[in-house]
Structures are given as structure tokens and as C-alpha cells.
């Protein structure tokens, strides 16, 4: 995605002065058409960004009309928020996320890549977010989850889980690179050796420095970035990638640094894209909070959950999620935000990130739909 495209599609001219520059406004998530004509002008509002009189000076009255129109549409452009979708990690509990998103997409009446300027995801949120960013519908993603999540989560050994995750990533993303995304994206992973975040992005407008050497996705394929973000060690093996610079990097699950990636997404909007805080609208979706499931004694899953390292990982991810949201509230209290991540205490809702029972996963999807319903008006206000 070319540098500055996000600014262009928000009604800000980035083209050198010509006689008349017309820029469409009010087209959320679509590639901006800049110029004096387009294939379909019927439903596009245009604004005059600048003009330079050469051989045919404009009359004074024409200039006044243009100035009046410019002031009018500038107000429209300024009122359009920069919309962010942030999706938490949580393994199979992403079915809850999909339940929420199914209702969001139905209410907005369009693919979510056309309604959000930036989509961030961690772990299971990176799978969902990346599929949405390349134009998939929520229903498409839900079908993929029903088909593949049980086969990924059911094996006991990490090597088996990793092999199934690799098969899934290759099947759904094939050989696609970051040029396939249709809106801004952030896929959060963790550099295992440096102990720092490594965030895969498509637009060098998101770069915090070193824009001249920016390469979309560090030169990796979408499948590699997503698998890295989902490599929840020790449940899964860590992922090794090779960047466009030839660097081999060992990566772990993005949840180690930001299981809730909303802070990183806001940072891109504020610091990289220079969007004023009042113009940002954030929809942050978790995976729900549930009681721990009771495992059959001496079963493989019971044995796995008895390991201190495994119990510690699950606790770290849960604490990370909550702490990131607390920080967001403190640092960005002036950013309009809707957070959907309900807590369920009923015994029948007991589950974890390794759930592979489709009946239980369907129940999570239903709870996501209900969670959306409870905050529907708040969500819709982000789009007004």
C-alpha cells in the first residue's frame, strides 16, 4: 500500500499542485481515487484540494464559490473518524470474536476492510484480522474456523499442533504477500531473542522511523506472519522467518507482548499517521473470560495443564490482556473506544484456548453475538 494512501482516503491531498485537484471523501476503507475524473462519480462527494490558475484565470465569484465549497467539505472530512479494529489473542476462543464481528458486519452492511482504516490482531486475532483485511467476509472466516480449529487444537504434542497450524496457514493464505491487504494492518509477534515486539505491517506510513528501508511485512508472506503471531510456546513451536534483508528471526506468539494489541494500533494512528486523538474511533474485541475447564484425570489435556509452564503461559496471557486495556484507559482516555470482552461464570461456559469441541465453540460464537447486542448502540456511534 503506497505511503500516504490512508491520508488520501481521508480527504487530504498528497499530490503536487495542479490546476484543479479533486479528492473523493466519505469512502471508508476503499482505495482513494485522486484526479479530475473517475469511473463512477454518481455516489462520490468531491472536494477541491488546491488550484493554480495558468492561462484561464478564475473569476472572483468562482473563487468564492470554490472556497465556500472547500470550507463546507473540509468539515465533512474532518468529522470522519479514523476507525481501528483491534482483535485479541486467545486460540480457539476466537469463535467469540467471530460472533461479535458477524453482528458488526451485518450492521454495517459491507466487508469490514471497507469500514476500518486499520486492523490489528494478535494470535487468533491475527488470523481473523488478516483474512478480513484481504477482503474475506466474517462468514467466510467462521467457516474456516469450524473446519480447521478442531484439527489444530486436538493433537497433544506441540510438534503436531504446529504442523496442523502450518497446513492451515498455507491453505488459507497460499502464497499471498502484504500487497493483498485492502486496508491498514498490524500482525503482532514477539522477537524471541531480542524480547521485543515485531509487528508486520503493509504501509510504510505506519513505520515509526526508517521509512526509507521499510519493506511490507519484512518481506515475508502473510502465512508466515500469521503463524508467527500464533506460535504460543510451549503449546506450539516457535516460528523462524527470514526477512528481506536475509535476517533469520525466531518469533513467538504476539500475546507475550500484547495479547490485546489496541495500544499498538492507537500508536500507529497517533504517532505514525498523525491522526488527532478526537478523530480516532477504536473497536476492541476480546475473546471473553471463562471458568477453567475440568479435565479428565490423567488425560493428555489434564497432564498438559498440570505443567507449571503451561499454567503460567495462560496466566501471563490473561494478565497481559487486562493490563494493556488498563494502560489504554490511562494513556488514551480521549480516544473514543468500545471494548467488548464479557465475563461468563456459568460452569457450562468453562473453556480455554485449546478448546476443540465444536459444540462448545458454537456456544462461544453465540455469546459473542449477545455481547454485541448489549453494546450495539455504542458500536454504531463509532460510525457516525
XYZ file of C-alpha atoms in Angstrom:
384
model
C 0.000 0.000 0.000
C 1.593 3.303 -1.051
C 2.805 5.710 1.590
C 0.151 8.294 2.399
C -2.754 6.341 0.963
C -4.540 6.470 4.309
C -4.235 10.248 4.338
C -5.506 10.446 0.780
C -8.568 8.381 1.504
C -9.417 10.622 4.457
C -9.691 13.596 2.097
C -6.192 15.053 2.436
C -4.398 15.845 -0.816
C -0.902 14.438 -1.199
C -0.493 15.331 -4.886
C 1.574 18.299 -6.121
C -0.373 21.397 -7.139
C -2.112 21.279 -10.492
C -4.882 23.389 -11.951
C -7.624 21.563 -10.073
C -7.260 18.574 -7.811
C -10.403 16.734 -6.819
C -10.320 14.260 -3.944
C -13.216 11.966 -3.016
C -14.319 11.947 0.603
C -16.510 9.661 2.623
C -15.292 6.376 1.122
C -14.180 4.370 4.136
C -11.670 1.599 3.616
C -11.606 1.814 -0.182
C -8.626 2.858 -2.254
C -8.903 6.583 -2.888
C -9.402 7.797 -6.454
C -7.486 11.025 -6.988
C -7.779 13.095 -10.134
C -10.282 15.012 -12.214
C -12.408 12.027 -13.125
C -13.347 8.505 -12.036
C -15.227 5.574 -13.470
C -18.294 6.181 -11.332
C -18.958 9.650 -9.965
C -22.593 9.134 -9.056
C -22.133 8.421 -5.344
C -18.848 10.231 -4.660
C -18.510 13.558 -2.907
C -15.575 15.591 -4.232
C -13.632 18.431 -2.752
C -11.222 20.915 -4.315
C -7.855 20.467 -2.638
C -5.928 23.198 -4.446
C -5.719 25.005 -7.727
C -3.275 27.097 -9.691
C -4.529 29.480 -12.356
C -2.458 29.426 -15.549
C -3.896 30.598 -18.839
C -7.545 30.800 -17.742
C -7.921 32.859 -14.550
C -10.948 32.034 -12.427
C -13.458 34.805 -11.839
C -13.757 36.222 -8.330
C -17.227 34.787 -7.888
C -15.993 31.323 -8.981
C -13.169 31.504 -6.452
C -15.631 32.440 -3.709
C -17.869 29.522 -4.607
C -14.907 27.153 -4.582
C -13.694 28.483 -1.237
C -17.161 28.138 0.257
C -17.404 24.559 -1.010
C -13.933 23.770 0.286
C -14.784 25.017 3.779
C -18.013 23.023 3.736
C -16.452 19.719 2.713
C -13.440 20.196 4.963
C -15.892 19.960 7.873
C -17.216 16.691 6.439
C -13.700 15.290 6.009
C -12.642 16.377 9.486
C -15.681 14.695 11.033
C -14.858 11.278 9.559
C -13.106 9.244 12.237
C -10.063 7.074 11.650
C -11.518 3.699 12.581
C -9.463 0.931 14.186
C -10.429 -2.698 14.725
C -8.321 -4.452 17.372
C -8.626 -8.218 17.943
C -7.219 -10.041 20.982
C -5.421 -13.361 21.035
C -6.954 -16.423 22.671
C -6.689 -19.513 20.490
C -9.966 -21.322 19.880
C -11.814 -18.684 21.875
C -11.654 -16.604 18.686
C -15.103 -18.087 17.983
C -16.401 -15.476 20.454
C -14.669 -12.752 18.437
C -16.317 -14.033 15.261
C -19.717 -13.918 16.925
C -19.222 -10.230 17.698
C -17.852 -9.475 14.235
C -20.710 -11.240 12.462
C -23.104 -8.741 14.018
C -20.809 -5.780 13.327
C -20.541 -6.686 9.645
C -24.287 -7.225 9.336
C -24.991 -3.840 10.930
C -22.513 -2.009 8.678
C -23.627 -3.791 5.523
C -20.188 -4.081 3.934
C -16.915 -6.018 4.212
C -15.047 -4.822 7.287
C -11.957 -3.947 5.235
C -14.123 -1.170 3.784
C -15.203 0.108 7.194
C -11.929 0.139 9.136
C -8.791 2.113 8.275
C -6.575 -0.135 10.390
C -6.994 -3.733 11.598
C -4.683 -5.081 14.308
C -4.594 -8.665 15.539
C -2.671 -10.905 17.891
C -2.551 -14.709 17.615
C -6.079 -15.910 16.752
C -6.920 -12.227 16.254
C -4.195 -12.045 13.608
C -5.776 -14.882 11.621
C -9.193 -13.248 11.740
C -7.856 -9.730 11.160
C -5.669 -10.695 8.209
C -8.491 -12.581 6.496
C -10.766 -9.580 6.957
C -8.045 -7.251 5.654
C -7.743 -9.193 2.386
C -11.491 -8.921 1.852
C -12.956 -12.084 3.373
C -16.375 -11.880 4.978
C -16.853 -12.829 8.633
C -18.973 -15.775 7.473
C -16.049 -16.997 5.339
C -13.702 -16.819 8.326
C -16.217 -18.595 10.552
C -16.443 -21.489 8.101
C -12.642 -21.777 8.020
C -12.544 -21.811 11.832
C -15.165 -24.550 12.064
C -13.221 -26.646 9.580
C -9.680 -26.147 10.874
C -9.596 -25.114 14.563
C -10.541 -28.552 15.974
C -7.844 -30.240 13.855
C -5.214 -27.728 15.006
C -6.120 -27.853 18.708
C -6.892 -31.571 19.109
C -3.321 -33.026 18.867
C -1.415 -33.235 22.118
C 2.199 -32.764 21.057
C 3.378 -29.217 20.190
C 5.029 -30.533 17.017
C 1.703 -31.951 15.850
C -0.148 -28.741 16.647
C 2.490 -26.728 14.802
C 2.272 -28.950 11.731
C -1.511 -28.502 11.617
C -1.145 -24.725 12.083
C 1.331 -24.611 9.194
C -1.100 -26.546 6.989
C -3.881 -24.118 7.914
C -1.793 -21.017 7.184
C -0.651 -22.378 3.814
C -4.176 -23.457 2.857
C -5.903 -20.164 3.545
C -3.180 -17.654 2.610
C -1.349 -19.678 -0.049
C 1.494 -17.522 -1.448
C -0.121 -14.135 -0.765
C 2.068 -11.226 0.300
C 1.222 -7.971 2.030
C 0.245 -6.399 -1.287
C -3.049 -8.308 -0.988
C -4.371 -6.378 2.014
C -7.047 -3.789 1.304
C -6.666 -1.663 4.427
C -4.077 -0.945 7.106
C -2.910 -3.982 9.049
C -0.806 -4.907 12.069
C 0.127 -8.526 12.890
C 1.759 -8.724 16.312
C 4.510 -11.253 17.057
C 7.350 -11.396 19.597
C 11.047 -11.464 18.725
C 12.103 -14.315 20.989
C 15.795 -13.464 21.300
C 15.524 -9.670 21.476
C 12.421 -9.892 23.705
C 10.715 -7.108 21.746
C 7.562 -6.814 19.620
C 7.841 -7.483 15.890
C 4.801 -6.105 14.080
C 4.153 -6.955 10.451
C 2.678 -4.016 8.509
C 1.812 -3.282 4.884
C 2.018 0.533 4.717
C 5.253 2.421 5.336
C 3.067 5.220 6.659
C 2.872 3.020 9.782
C 6.644 2.963 10.201
C 7.969 4.675 13.312
C 11.213 5.781 11.649
C 13.370 4.082 8.989
C 10.751 4.609 6.300
C 13.388 4.546 3.556
C 14.216 0.892 4.304
C 10.646 -0.183 5.071
C 9.551 -3.404 3.345
C 5.927 -4.569 3.742
C 5.772 -7.474 6.154
C 9.587 -7.503 6.381
C 9.445 -9.277 3.028
C 7.527 -12.248 4.438
C 4.330 -13.891 3.232
C 1.066 -13.400 5.102
C 1.078 -17.062 6.142
C 4.459 -16.700 7.875
C 3.482 -13.546 9.754
C 0.214 -15.052 10.953
C 1.807 -18.325 12.022
C 4.466 -16.405 13.950
C 1.768 -14.411 15.740
C 0.043 -17.708 16.705
C 3.144 -19.551 17.943
C 2.099 -19.824 21.592
C 5.118 -21.655 23.002
C 5.084 -24.238 24.612
C 1.730 -25.236 23.066
C 3.260 -24.583 19.625
C 6.841 -24.483 18.377
C 8.360 -21.057 17.779
C 8.411 -19.792 14.177
C 11.621 -18.893 12.331
C 11.300 -16.421 9.446
C 13.793 -14.930 7.009
C 13.351 -11.230 6.280
C 14.033 -9.401 3.020
C 17.406 -8.420 4.489
C 18.329 -12.062 4.938
C 17.976 -11.976 8.724
C 16.731 -15.150 10.407
C 14.423 -14.253 13.272
C 12.886 -16.607 15.824
C 9.375 -15.486 16.766
C 6.847 -16.367 19.424
C 3.190 -15.589 19.949
C 2.251 -11.912 19.889
C 0.428 -12.447 23.165
C 3.748 -12.422 25.025
C 3.988 -8.679 24.396
C 0.430 -7.564 23.530
C -2.366 -10.101 23.704
C -4.631 -7.067 23.391
C -2.980 -5.045 20.571
C -5.088 -1.883 20.815
C -2.255 0.249 22.247
C -0.020 -0.530 19.268
C -2.841 0.310 16.874
C -3.505 3.656 18.547
C 0.215 4.413 18.488
C 0.231 3.912 14.704
C -2.732 6.242 14.300
C -1.401 8.984 16.582
C 2.358 8.846 16.054
C 2.739 7.465 12.510
C -0.379 8.695 10.692
C -0.601 11.860 12.855
C -4.347 11.446 13.376
C -5.686 13.739 16.142
C -6.928 11.709 19.084
C -10.507 13.048 18.868
C -10.662 11.751 15.277
C -9.876 8.137 16.252
C -12.588 5.532 16.849
C -11.492 2.161 18.271
C -13.455 -1.093 18.405
C -11.520 -3.518 20.602
C -12.789 -7.101 20.777
C -11.590 -9.771 23.180
C -12.307 -13.497 23.311
C -14.346 -13.491 26.504
C -13.358 -14.580 30.015
C -14.398 -18.069 31.153
C -14.003 -20.534 34.046
C -11.190 -23.057 33.633
C -12.400 -26.397 32.288
C -12.222 -29.547 34.400
C -10.042 -32.092 32.627
C -10.424 -35.866 32.828
C -7.768 -37.083 35.254
C -4.607 -38.406 33.547
C -5.899 -37.492 30.075
C -3.377 -35.784 27.737
C -5.047 -32.391 28.229
C -5.129 -32.875 32.016
C -1.423 -33.742 32.025
C -0.564 -30.770 29.815
C -2.437 -28.327 32.027
C -0.626 -29.649 35.108
C 2.711 -28.466 33.721
C 3.769 -25.235 35.508
C 4.983 -23.662 32.255
C 1.615 -24.187 30.583
C -0.395 -22.820 33.514
C 1.983 -19.869 33.678
C 1.531 -19.075 29.968
C -2.240 -18.991 30.248
C -1.995 -16.700 33.270
C 0.518 -14.414 31.508
C -1.770 -14.007 28.506
C -4.765 -13.182 30.681
C -2.844 -10.655 32.770
C -1.324 -9.114 29.640
C -4.773 -8.619 28.109
C -6.129 -6.810 31.146
C -3.032 -4.687 31.748
C -2.953 -3.440 28.153
C -6.562 -2.335 28.443
C -5.850 -0.553 31.734
C -2.953 1.294 30.093
C -5.175 2.292 27.182
C -7.680 3.809 29.570
C -4.947 5.812 31.307
C -2.956 6.937 28.258
C -5.715 7.329 25.680
C -8.833 8.143 27.649
C -9.681 10.760 24.998
C -9.828 8.169 22.191
C -13.392 7.001 21.551
C -13.373 3.298 22.361
C -15.813 0.413 22.606
C -14.378 -2.682 24.311
C -16.321 -5.957 24.013
C -14.982 -8.748 26.226
C -17.620 -10.119 28.588
C -17.033 -12.439 31.545
C -19.009 -15.677 31.846
C -19.155 -17.522 35.155
C -21.569 -20.347 34.338
C -19.955 -23.808 34.655
C -21.129 -24.772 31.159
C -19.016 -21.910 29.754
C -15.759 -23.385 31.075
C -13.172 -23.450 28.285
C -9.638 -22.453 27.316
C -7.572 -21.531 24.276
C -7.106 -25.206 23.288
C -10.842 -25.962 23.027
C -11.707 -28.289 20.119
C -15.309 -29.260 20.885
C -17.395 -27.645 18.117
C -20.499 -27.665 20.316
C -18.693 -25.579 22.916
C -17.132 -23.355 20.254
C -20.554 -22.699 18.755
C -21.721 -21.633 22.213
C -18.849 -19.126 22.355
C -19.948 -17.761 18.971
C -23.465 -17.261 20.304
C -22.139 -15.455 23.379
C -20.215 -13.136 21.074
C -23.424 -12.261 19.246
C -25.097 -11.498 22.564
C -22.193 -9.367 23.735
C -22.509 -7.271 20.580
C -26.236 -6.821 21.189
C -25.544 -5.373 24.638
C -23.299 -2.681 23.134
C -24.817 -2.269 19.687
C -25.643 1.428 20.020
C -22.151 2.227 21.306
C -20.600 0.377 18.360
C -22.787 2.126 15.804
C -21.883 5.523 17.271
C -18.282 4.865 16.204
C -19.548 5.095 12.616
C -21.436 8.374 12.900
